[in-house]
CSV table of C-alpha atoms and ligand atoms in Angstrom, one decimal:
chain,number,residue,atom,x,y,z
A,5,UNK,CA,3.8,30.1,-2.3
A,6,UNK,CA,1.1,29.4,-0.8
A,7,UNK,CA,2.1,29.3,3.6
A,8,UNK,CA,2.9,25.5,3.5
A,9,UNK,CA,5.8,25.5,1.5
A,10,UNK,CA,6.3,28.3,3.3
A,11,UNK,CA,6.5,27.5,7.3
A,12,UNK,CA,8.0,23.6,5.4
A,13,UNK,CA,10.6,25.1,3.2
A,14,UNK,CA,11.6,27.7,5.7
A,15,UNK,CA,10.6,27.6,9.9
A,16,UNK,CA,12.2,26.4,13.0
A,17,UNK,CA,11.4,22.7,13.5
A,18,UNK,CA,9.6,23.7,16.2
A,19,UNK,CA,7.2,26.0,14.7
A,20,UNK,CA,6.9,23.5,11.8
A,21,UNK,CA,5.8,21.4,14.5
A,22,UNK,CA,3.4,23.6,15.3
A,23,UNK,CA,1.6,23.8,12.3
A,24,UNK,CA,1.4,19.9,11.3
A,25,UNK,CA,-0.1,19.5,15.1
A,26,UNK,CA,-2.7,22.5,13.8
A,27,UNK,CA,-2.9,21.2,9.8
A,28,UNK,CA,-3.6,17.9,11.0
A,29,UNK,CA,-6.5,18.2,13.9
A,30,UNK,CA,-7.9,20.1,10.7
A,31,UNK,CA,-8.2,17.0,8.3
A,32,UNK,CA,-8.9,14.5,11.4
A,33,UNK,CA,-11.8,17.5,12.2
A,34,UNK,CA,-12.6,16.7,8.5
A,35,UNK,CA,-12.4,13.8,7.8
A,36,UNK,CA,-15.0,12.3,12.2
A,37,UNK,CA,-17.7,14.9,10.6
A,38,UNK,CA,-20.5,14.3,9.6
A,39,UNK,CA,-21.6,10.5,9.0
A,40,UNK,CA,-18.0,9.4,10.0
A,41,UNK,CA,-19.7,8.5,14.2
A,42,UNK,CA,-22.4,7.0,11.2
A,43,UNK,CA,-20.2,4.2,10.2
A,44,UNK,CA,-19.2,3.2,13.2
A,45,UNK,CA,-21.3,2.1,14.2
A,46,UNK,CA,-22.7,0.6,11.2
A,47,UNK,CA,-19.3,-1.7,10.8
A,48,UNK,CA,-19.1,-2.4,13.8
A,49,UNK,CA,-22.9,-3.7,13.4
A,50,UNK,CA,-22.2,-5.5,10.5
A,51,UNK,CA,-18.7,-7.1,12.3
A,52,UNK,CA,-20.9,-10.2,14.0
A,53,UNK,CA,-23.9,-9.4,11.9
A,54,UNK,CA,-25.1,-13.5,11.2
A,55,UNK,CA,-24.2,-13.9,7.2
A,56,UNK,CA,-26.8,-13.8,5.7
A,57,UNK,CA,-27.5,-10.7,7.5
A,58,UNK,CA,-23.9,-8.8,5.4
A,59,UNK,CA,-25.3,-10.6,1.9
A,60,UNK,CA,-28.7,-9.3,2.2
A,61,UNK,CA,-27.3,-5.7,3.0
A,62,UNK,CA,-24.3,-5.9,0.9
A,63,UNK,CA,-26.4,-6.5,-2.3
A,64,UNK,CA,-28.3,-3.4,-1.1
A,65,UNK,CA,-24.8,-1.8,-1.3
A,66,UNK,CA,-24.6,-2.6,-4.6
A,67,UNK,CA,-27.7,-1.8,-6.8
A,68,UNK,CA,-27.6,1.4,-5.0
A,69,UNK,CA,-24.0,2.0,-6.0
A,70,UNK,CA,-25.4,1.1,-9.8
A,71,UNK,CA,-27.6,2.4,-9.5
A,72,UNK,CA,-26.3,6.7,-8.5
A,73,UNK,CA,-23.6,5.9,-11.1
A,74,UNK,CA,-25.6,5.2,-14.1
A,75,UNK,CA,-27.8,8.8,-12.5
A,76,UNK,CA,-25.7,11.1,-11.8
A,77,UNK,CA,-22.4,10.4,-13.7
A,78,UNK,CA,-22.2,10.3,-18.2
A,79,UNK,CA,-19.6,7.4,-18.2
A,80,UNK,CA,-22.6,5.6,-17.2
A,81,UNK,CA,-25.6,6.5,-18.4
A,82,UNK,CA,-26.4,4.7,-20.4
A,83,UNK,CA,-25.7,1.4,-18.4
A,84,UNK,CA,-29.6,1.3,-16.3
A,85,UNK,CA,-30.5,-1.1,-15.1
A,86,UNK,CA,-27.4,-3.6,-15.8
A,87,UNK,CA,-26.7,-6.4,-13.6
A,88,UNK,CA,-22.3,-6.2,-12.4
A,89,UNK,CA,-21.5,-8.1,-14.8
A,90,UNK,CA,-23.3,-6.5,-17.6
A,91,UNK,CA,-20.9,-3.1,-16.7
A,92,UNK,CA,-17.7,-2.6,-19.0
A,93,UNK,CA,-14.4,-3.7,-17.4
A,94,UNK,CA,-13.2,0.2,-16.5
A,95,UNK,CA,-8.8,-0.1,-17.1
A,96,UNK,CA,-6.9,2.2,-15.7
A,97,UNK,CA,-5.9,4.3,-19.8
A,98,UNK,CA,-9.5,4.7,-20.1
A,99,UNK,CA,-10.1,6.2,-16.9
A,100,UNK,CA,-7.0,8.6,-16.8
A,101,UNK,CA,-8.7,10.1,-20.2
A,102,UNK,CA,-12.2,9.8,-19.4
A,103,UNK,CA,-11.8,11.9,-15.7
A,104,UNK,CA,-14.3,14.6,-16.8
A,105,UNK,CA,-17.4,12.3,-17.7
A,106,UNK,CA,-17.0,9.7,-14.8
A,107,UNK,CA,-17.1,11.9,-12.0
A,108,UNK,CA,-20.4,13.4,-11.1
A,109,UNK,CA,-19.7,16.2,-8.6
A,110,UNK,CA,-17.1,18.7,-9.2
A,111,UNK,CA,-13.6,18.9,-7.1
A,112,UNK,CA,-14.6,21.5,-5.7
A,113,UNK,CA,-17.7,19.0,-3.5
A,114,UNK,CA,-15.5,16.8,-3.2
A,115,UNK,CA,-11.7,15.5,-1.5
A,116,UNK,CA,-8.9,15.1,-4.6
A,117,UNK,CA,-6.7,12.2,-3.9
A,118,UNK,CA,-3.8,12.2,-5.8
A,119,UNK,CA,-2.0,8.7,-7.4
A,120,UNK,CA,0.7,7.1,-8.5
A,121,UNK,CA,0.1,4.8,-11.6
A,122,UNK,CA,2.9,2.6,-12.5
A,123,UNK,CA,2.6,4.5,-16.1
A,124,UNK,CA,4.1,7.3,-14.0
A,125,UNK,CA,1.0,9.6,-15.0
A,126,UNK,CA,-0.8,10.5,-11.7
A,127,UNK,CA,-4.2,10.0,-11.7
A,128,UNK,CA,-6.1,12.3,-8.7
A,129,UNK,CA,-9.4,10.6,-8.2
A,130,UNK,CA,-12.4,12.8,-6.5
A,131,UNK,CA,-14.3,11.5,-3.8
A,132,UNK,CA,-17.3,12.2,-1.9
A,133,UNK,CA,-17.0,13.6,1.7
A,134,UNK,CA,-18.9,10.9,3.0
A,135,UNK,CA,-16.9,8.3,0.7
A,136,UNK,CA,-13.9,9.6,3.2
A,137,UNK,CA,-15.7,9.9,6.2
A,138,UNK,CA,-16.9,5.8,5.5
A,139,UNK,CA,-13.5,4.9,4.5
A,140,UNK,CA,-12.2,6.2,7.9
A,141,UNK,CA,-14.5,5.4,9.8
A,142,UNK,CA,-13.6,1.7,8.5
A,143,UNK,CA,-10.0,2.3,8.8
A,144,UNK,CA,-10.9,3.0,12.3
A,145,UNK,CA,-13.3,0.9,13.2
A,146,UNK,CA,-10.6,-2.1,11.8
A,147,UNK,CA,-7.6,-0.5,13.5
A,148,UNK,CA,-9.7,-0.6,16.9
A,149,UNK,CA,-10.5,-4.0,17.5
A,150,UNK,CA,-6.4,-3.5,18.0
A,151,UNK,CA,-6.4,-1.7,20.8
A,152,UNK,CA,-5.7,2.0,18.7
A,153,UNK,CA,-7.8,4.7,18.6
A,154,UNK,CA,-6.5,8.9,17.8
A,155,UNK,CA,-4.2,9.9,20.0
A,156,UNK,CA,-2.7,7.0,21.2
A,157,UNK,CA,1.1,7.7,20.3
A,158,UNK,CA,2.2,6.5,16.9
A,159,UNK,CA,5.7,6.4,14.6
A,160,UNK,CA,4.3,7.2,11.0
A,161,UNK,CA,6.2,6.1,8.4
A,162,UNK,CA,5.0,7.6,4.8
A,163,UNK,CA,6.2,9.0,2.0
A,164,UNK,CA,6.0,13.2,2.7
A,165,UNK,CA,9.3,14.6,2.0
A,166,UNK,CA,9.5,16.4,5.7
A,167,UNK,CA,13.2,17.0,5.7
A,168,UNK,CA,15.2,19.3,4.5
A,169,UNK,CA,19.0,19.2,4.3
A,170,UNK,CA,19.9,21.1,6.2
A,171,UNK,CA,18.4,18.9,8.9
A,172,UNK,CA,19.9,16.2,8.1
A,173,UNK,CA,22.7,16.9,8.5
A,174,UNK,CA,21.8,17.7,12.8
A,175,UNK,CA,20.4,14.3,12.5
A,176,UNK,CA,16.3,16.0,12.6
A,177,UNK,CA,14.8,12.8,11.1
A,178,UNK,CA,11.3,13.8,11.7
A,179,UNK,CA,8.8,16.0,12.8
A,180,UNK,CA,6.0,15.7,15.7
A,181,UNK,CA,2.1,16.2,15.9
A,182,UNK,CA,1.8,17.6,19.2
A,183,UNK,CA,-1.3,17.3,20.0
A,184,UNK,CA,-2.8,13.9,18.4
A,185,UNK,CA,0.5,12.9,19.4
A,186,UNK,CA,1.9,11.3,15.9
A,187,UNK,CA,6.2,11.2,14.9
A,188,UNK,CA,6.3,11.8,11.1
A,189,UNK,CA,9.3,9.9,10.5
A,190,UNK,CA,10.7,11.0,6.6
A,191,UNK,CA,11.1,7.7,4.5
A,192,UNK,CA,13.6,9.2,2.4
A,193,UNK,CA,17.3,8.9,4.8
A,194,UNK,CA,16.5,5.3,6.4
A,195,UNK,CA,20.7,4.5,6.1
A,196,UNK,CA,23.1,3.8,8.0
A,197,UNK,CA,24.7,7.3,8.1
A,198,UNK,CA,21.3,8.4,9.2
A,199,UNK,CA,20.9,4.8,11.4
A,200,UNK,CA,21.6,5.9,15.3
A,201,UNK,CA,19.4,9.7,14.8
A,202,UNK,CA,16.8,7.2,13.4
A,203,UNK,CA,17.0,4.9,15.9
A,204,UNK,CA,17.4,7.4,19.2
A,205,UNK,CA,14.2,9.3,17.8
A,206,UNK,CA,12.6,6.2,17.7
A,207,UNK,CA,13.5,5.2,21.1
A,208,UNK,CA,13.1,8.3,23.1
A,209,UNK,CA,8.8,9.4,21.3
A,210,UNK,CA,8.5,4.4,22.4
A,211,UNK,CA,5.3,4.5,20.0
A,212,UNK,CA,3.0,2.3,20.1
A,213,UNK,CA,1.6,2.3,17.4
A,214,UNK,CA,3.3,1.8,13.4
A,215,UNK,CA,1.7,3.0,10.7
A,216,UNK,CA,3.4,3.1,6.7
A,217,UNK,CA,5.7,1.4,3.9
A,218,UNK,CA,7.5,-1.9,5.0
A,219,UNK,CA,10.6,-1.7,3.2
A,220,UNK,CA,10.7,1.0,6.0
A,221,UNK,CA,10.2,-0.4,8.6
A,222,UNK,CA,12.3,-3.1,7.7
A,223,UNK,CA,15.6,-1.9,7.2
A,224,UNK,CA,15.2,0.0,10.6
A,225,UNK,CA,15.1,-3.2,12.2
A,226,UNK,CA,17.3,-5.1,9.6
A,227,UNK,CA,19.6,-2.4,10.6
A,228,UNK,CA,19.1,-2.5,14.3
A,229,UNK,CA,19.8,-6.3,14.5
A,230,UNK,CA,23.0,-5.4,12.9
A,231,UNK,CA,24.2,-4.0,15.7
A,232,UNK,CA,22.7,-6.0,18.0
A,233,UNK,CA,20.3,-3.3,19.7
A,234,UNK,CA,17.8,-4.1,21.6
A,235,UNK,CA,14.3,-2.3,20.9
A,236,UNK,CA,13.3,-1.6,24.6
A,237,UNK,CA,10.0,-0.6,24.3
A,238,UNK,CA,6.7,-2.2,23.1
A,239,UNK,CA,5.0,-1.3,19.6
A,240,UNK,CA,1.4,-3.4,19.8
A,241,UNK,CA,0.4,-3.1,16.1
A,242,UNK,CA,2.3,-2.2,13.2
A,243,UNK,CA,-0.2,-1.1,10.3
A,244,UNK,CA,1.5,-1.4,6.9
A,245,UNK,CA,0.7,0.8,3.6
A,246,UNK,CA,1.1,1.1,-0.1
A,247,UNK,CA,3.1,-2.9,-0.4
A,248,UNK,CA,2.9,-5.6,-0.5
A,249,UNK,CA,4.0,-6.7,3.0
A,250,UNK,CA,7.0,-10.1,2.6
A,251,UNK,CA,6.8,-13.1,4.8
A,252,UNK,CA,10.5,-11.6,5.3
A,253,UNK,CA,9.5,-7.6,6.4
A,254,UNK,CA,7.0,-9.7,9.1
A,255,UNK,CA,9.3,-11.7,10.2
A,256,UNK,CA,12.1,-9.5,10.5
A,257,UNK,CA,10.1,-6.6,11.8
A,258,UNK,CA,7.6,-8.5,14.6
A,259,UNK,CA,11.0,-9.6,16.2
A,260,UNK,CA,13.1,-6.6,16.3
A,261,UNK,CA,10.1,-4.2,17.8
A,262,UNK,CA,8.1,-7.4,19.3
A,263,UNK,CA,4.7,-6.2,17.3
A,264,UNK,CA,2.2,-8.2,15.4
A,265,UNK,CA,1.4,-6.7,11.7
A,266,UNK,CA,-1.6,-6.5,10.4
A,267,UNK,CA,-2.1,-5.9,6.9
A,268,UNK,CA,-4.8,-3.8,4.7
A,269,UNK,CA,-5.4,-3.7,1.2
A,270,UNK,CA,-7.2,-0.3,0.0
A,271,UNK,CA,-5.5,1.0,-2.6
A,272,UNK,CA,-5.8,5.0,-2.2
A,273,UNK,CA,-7.7,5.9,-5.9
A,274,UNK,CA,-10.1,3.5,-4.0
A,275,UNK,CA,-10.4,-0.4,-3.9
A,276,UNK,CA,-12.8,-2.3,-2.0
A,277,UNK,CA,-11.4,-3.5,1.7
A,278,UNK,CA,-9.1,-6.5,2.5
A,279,UNK,CA,-8.4,-6.4,6.8
A,280,UNK,CA,-6.6,-9.2,7.8
A,281,UNK,CA,-8.4,-10.5,11.0
A,282,UNK,CA,-7.5,-11.0,15.0
A,283,UNK,CA,-7.1,-15.1,13.9
A,284,UNK,CA,-4.5,-13.2,11.3
A,285,UNK,CA,-6.6,-14.5,8.0
A,286,UNK,CA,-7.6,-11.5,4.7
A,287,UNK,CA,-11.0,-11.3,4.9
A,288,UNK,CA,-12.4,-9.2,2.1
A,289,UNK,CA,-15.1,-6.2,3.4
A,290,UNK,CA,-18.3,-7.2,1.3
A,291,UNK,CA,-19.9,-4.3,2.3
A,292,UNK,CA,-17.0,-1.9,0.8
A,293,UNK,CA,-17.5,-3.3,-2.4
A,294,UNK,CA,-16.8,-6.3,-4.6
A,295,UNK,CA,-14.0,-8.2,-6.1
A,296,UNK,CA,-14.3,-10.5,-9.4
A,297,UNK,CA,-11.3,-12.3,-9.4
A,298,UNK,CA,-10.4,-13.1,-13.3
A,299,UNK,CA,-8.0,-15.0,-15.2
A,300,UNK,CA,-6.0,-14.3,-18.2
A,301,UNK,CA,-9.6,-14.4,-20.7
A,302,UNK,CA,-10.8,-12.9,-18.5
A,303,UNK,CA,-13.5,-15.2,-16.7
A,304,UNK,CA,-14.2,-15.7,-13.1
A,305,UNK,CA,-11.5,-17.8,-11.6
A,306,UNK,CA,-10.0,-18.0,-8.0
A,307,UNK,CA,-6.6,-16.6,-9.0
A,308,UNK,CA,-6.2,-13.7,-10.8
A,309,UNK,CA,-6.6,-10.1,-11.2
A,310,UNK,CA,-8.9,-8.8,-9.8
A,311,UNK,CA,-11.4,-6.3,-11.1
A,312,UNK,CA,-13.2,-4.1,-8.1
A,313,UNK,CA,-16.5,-2.2,-7.6
A,314,UNK,CA,-16.4,0.6,-4.6
A,315,UNK,CA,-19.0,1.7,-3.6
A,316,UNK,CA,-17.4,4.2,-0.9
A,317,UNK,CA,-16.8,5.8,-4.9
A,318,UNK,CA,-19.4,7.6,-5.8
A,319,UNK,CA,-17.6,10.8,-6.5
A,320,UNK,CA,-16.0,9.5,-9.4
A,321,UNK,CA,-17.4,5.8,-9.5
A,322,UNK,CA,-15.6,2.6,-10.0
A,323,UNK,CA,-17.1,0.3,-12.1
A,324,UNK,CA,-15.0,-2.8,-11.9
A,325,UNK,CA,-11.8,-1.0,-12.1
A,326,UNK,CA,-8.7,-3.3,-13.7
A,327,UNK,CA,-7.0,-1.9,-10.7
A,328,UNK,CA,-3.7,-4.1,-11.5
A,329,UNK,CA,-3.3,-6.0,-8.3
A,330,UNK,CA,-3.3,-10.1,-8.1
A,331,UNK,CA,-4.9,-12.3,-5.4
A,332,UNK,CA,-6.4,-16.2,-4.4
A,333,UNK,CA,-9.0,-16.8,-2.5
A,334,UNK,CA,-9.5,-19.1,-0.1
A,335,UNK,CA,-11.3,-22.5,-0.6
A,336,UNK,CA,-15.1,-21.5,0.3
A,337,UNK,CA,-15.0,-24.6,2.8
A,338,UNK,CA,-12.0,-22.7,4.2
A,339,UNK,CA,-13.6,-21.3,7.8
A,340,UNK,CA,-12.3,-19.1,9.8
A,341,UNK,CA,-10.8,-19.1,13.3
A,342,UNK,CA,-11.8,-15.4,14.0
A,343,UNK,CA,-15.8,-16.6,13.8
A,344,UNK,CA,-16.7,-13.8,11.0
A,345,UNK,CA,-18.1,-14.6,7.8
A,346,UNK,CA,-16.1,-12.4,5.6
A,347,UNK,CA,-14.8,-14.5,2.1
A,348,UNK,CA,-10.6,-14.8,3.3
A,349,UNK,CA,-8.2,-14.6,0.5
A,350,UNK,CA,-4.9,-16.2,0.5
A,351,UNK,CA,-2.7,-13.5,-0.2
A,352,UNK,CA,-2.9,-10.1,-1.7
A,353,UNK,CA,-0.2,-10.2,-4.4
A,354,UNK,CA,0.9,-5.9,-5.4
A,355,UNK,CA,1.2,-5.1,-8.7
A,356,UNK,CA,0.2,-7.7,-11.5
A,357,UNK,CA,3.8,-4.9,-13.3
A,358,UNK,CA,6.4,-6.4,-10.3
A,359,UNK,CA,7.1,-9.3,-12.2
A,360,UNK,CA,10.1,-10.3,-14.1
A,361,UNK,CA,9.7,-11.6,-17.4
A,362,UNK,CA,11.5,-14.7,-18.5
A,363,UNK,CA,11.0,-16.7,-22.5
A,364,UNK,CA,11.6,-19.6,-19.8
A,365,UNK,CA,9.0,-19.1,-17.1
A,366,UNK,CA,6.6,-16.2,-17.8
A,367,UNK,CA,5.6,-14.0,-15.0
A,368,UNK,CA,8.3,-14.6,-12.2
A,369,UNK,CA,6.4,-12.6,-9.0
A,370,UNK,CA,7.8,-10.3,-6.8
A,371,UNK,CA,7.5,-13.0,-4.3
A,372,UNK,CA,9.8,-15.9,-6.0
A,373,UNK,CA,12.4,-12.3,-6.8
A,374,UNK,CA,12.4,-11.1,-2.9
A,375,UNK,CA,12.1,-14.9,-2.3
A,376,UNK,CA,16.1,-15.4,-4.4
A,377,UNK,CA,18.1,-14.2,-0.9
A,378,UNK,CA,17.1,-16.8,1.8
A,379,UNK,CA,20.8,-18.7,2.7
A,380,UNK,CA,22.2,-15.7,0.9
A,381,UNK,CA,24.2,-13.3,4.1
A,382,UNK,CA,25.2,-9.6,3.0
A,383,UNK,CA,22.5,-8.7,1.4
A,384,UNK,CA,21.2,-4.7,3.2
A,385,UNK,CA,19.0,-5.0,-0.3
A,386,UNK,CA,18.7,-5.0,-3.6
A,387,UNK,CA,16.6,-3.9,-6.5
A,388,UNK,CA,15.8,-5.8,-9.9
A,389,UNK,CA,15.5,-3.4,-12.9
A,390,UNK,CA,14.4,-5.3,-16.9
A,391,UNK,CA,14.3,-3.6,-20.0
A,392,UNK,CA,15.2,-6.0,-22.1
A,393,UNK,CA,12.5,-9.8,-22.4
A,394,UNK,CA,17.3,-11.0,-22.2
A,395,UNK,CA,18.7,-9.6,-19.2
A,396,UNK,CA,18.0,-7.8,-16.2
A,397,UNK,CA,20.4,-5.4,-14.2
A,398,UNK,CA,20.7,-5.7,-10.3
A,399,UNK,CA,21.7,-3.7,-8.2
A,400,UNK,CA,22.7,-5.0,-4.1
A,401,UNK,CA,23.6,-3.0,-1.6
A,402,UNK,CA,25.6,-5.5,0.6
A,403,UNK,CA,27.7,-5.2,3.1
A,404,UNK,CA,31.3,-7.2,3.9
A,405,UNK,CA,29.4,-10.4,4.3
A,406,UNK,CA,28.6,-10.8,0.9
A,407,UNK,CA,31.4,-12.8,-0.9
A,408,UNK,CA,32.6,-13.9,-3.5
A,409,UNK,CA,31.2,-17.1,-2.8
A,410,UNK,CA,27.2,-15.1,-0.9
A,411,UNK,CA,27.3,-13.4,-4.7
A,412,UNK,CA,27.4,-16.7,-6.5
A,413,UNK,CA,24.6,-18.2,-4.6
A,414,UNK,CA,23.0,-15.3,-5.2
A,415,UNK,CA,22.6,-15.4,-8.7
A,416,UNK,CA,22.6,-19.0,-9.4
A,417,UNK,CA,19.0,-18.6,-7.4
A,418,UNK,CA,17.6,-16.6,-9.8
A,419,UNK,CA,18.7,-17.9,-12.2
A,420,UNK,CA,16.7,-21.2,-11.1
A,421,UNK,CA,13.6,-18.6,-11.1
A,422,UNK,CA,14.2,-16.7,-14.4
A,423,UNK,CA,15.5,-19.1,-16.4
A,424,UNK,CA,19.5,-19.9,-18.3
A,425,UNK,CA,18.0,-17.7,-21.3
A,426,UNK,CA,17.9,-14.6,-18.5
A,427,UNK,CA,21.5,-12.7,-18.2
A,428,UNK,CA,21.7,-11.1,-14.5
A,429,UNK,CA,24.0,-8.3,-14.6
A,430,UNK,CA,24.8,-8.4,-10.6
A,431,UNK,CA,26.3,-4.2,-9.3
A,432,UNK,CA,27.0,-3.4,-6.2
A,433,UNK,CA,25.9,0.2,-5.3
A,434,UNK,CA,26.3,2.3,-2.0
A,435,UNK,CA,22.8,3.2,-2.4
A,436,UNK,CA,19.2,3.1,-4.2
A,437,UNK,CA,16.6,5.3,-4.2
A,438,UNK,CA,12.9,4.8,-3.4
A,439,UNK,CA,10.5,6.6,-6.4
A,440,UNK,CA,8.9,9.8,-6.1
A,441,UNK,CA,6.2,8.0,-3.7
A,442,UNK,CA,8.4,7.7,-1.0
A,443,UNK,CA,8.2,3.6,-2.2
A,444,UNK,CA,10.6,0.7,-1.9
A,445,UNK,CA,10.0,-1.7,-5.1
A,446,UNK,CA,12.2,-4.9,-5.4
A,447,UNK,CA,11.3,-4.9,-8.7
A,448,UNK,CA,11.1,-3.0,-12.0
A,449,UNK,CA,10.4,-4.2,-14.7
A,450,UNK,CA,10.3,-1.9,-17.5
A,451,UNK,CA,8.9,-3.8,-20.7
A,452,UNK,CA,6.6,-2.6,-23.2
A,453,UNK,CA,3.5,-6.0,-23.7
A,454,UNK,CA,4.9,-6.7,-26.8
A,455,UNK,CA,8.2,-7.9,-26.2
A,456,UNK,CA,7.1,-10.3,-23.0
A,457,UNK,CA,6.1,-13.2,-25.8
A,458,UNK,CA,9.3,-15.9,-26.5
A,459,UNK,CA,8.4,-14.7,-29.7
A,460,UNK,CA,9.9,-11.3,-28.3
A,461,UNK,CA,13.8,-13.6,-27.4
A,462,UNK,CA,14.0,-15.1,-30.7
A,463,UNK,CA,14.1,-11.7,-32.9
A,464,UNK,CA,17.1,-9.9,-30.9
B,6,ZN,ZN1,-11.0,-13.7,10.7
């Protein structure tokens, strides 16, 4: 057993906290080495640069990235001198199967990042150290616009499993990094039974910033509101990660904690960045890569799936990578009040598999599904699972306000979106487990692509 695992399993909490503090400090020092400082300056300088200067620099970066990839990656070896649109599209399955010929370096020379794919297969991507330094420099630059810097008090809600069963019995639901002033909350145990422990630890810590899963912070806020609790501290900003920020998350979290919710998009296998500006728009950062928006036939579109080319993936070059997320671009005439020339995205729609298939209505996306709870009383959280084209199963955690009337109301809203040909089965449950990654999923689509056609229904 590695020392780290041993400490996490057996050591007293205070020893674990010291270990976490030292380990984190070590990680930060790694990320802040090398080109980190230069990239902080770089991103600060280009934040306010004129549009032609940004375009020129974006071109230079693309050219340099493609040149290096074709020279160093076997997979791209015979594409030298091509322009971006002449490169093949890279599918997720290809990335998984051909990792060794795509990557440009050995694992030991890079930084390995593991991500859970939607298929359940986990993906391993290798970053060059300077890729990571650049990504962290941009992230820190972005957060600094909202006053954040390392050392300010942060409450973190991520998918790390930190808390043991015996800790839970004592109400220990977090770990502390004393040096960098970070409290890591477990996102696996936010429930009615454990609420008091979470709320007490949160209020006593009084974080200035929050980082992590929006669904977890939302759960905590909803439970506080149910109990008429007021938060008497003041959170400056919440930086959500990993999940789509639904409108109801944003509203509830701002209302309960009094903070701004500042969204970002940057998938862990290495997408370019989309960052929210102080005027509330989501801007593509053109110096981090290229987003091509395409329709179902992979032709250029205003709204649809994205193909990403990310300049910070020199260790595992991603060129026209079909990452599985969707965006809608704002009209080119739209000028953001913040003054930035960076292109604006109207919305980012999580993973493309986050939808329910309706033989009548086609894909019903996550946002529409989650809207079914509007004006329905008593739902704490719910999850829709679809294994057949003509039926879905919905698990609901509810309180006693979820009366027969309200249930009908909810089912009507669901049927309105899914169409009459989809049978809806409702189950009241005590709890809905999170995924292994710690993320909560509202929608679980288990259909194969073949079953998502109108003909599939007739076969049944
Ligand atoms: Zn803006």
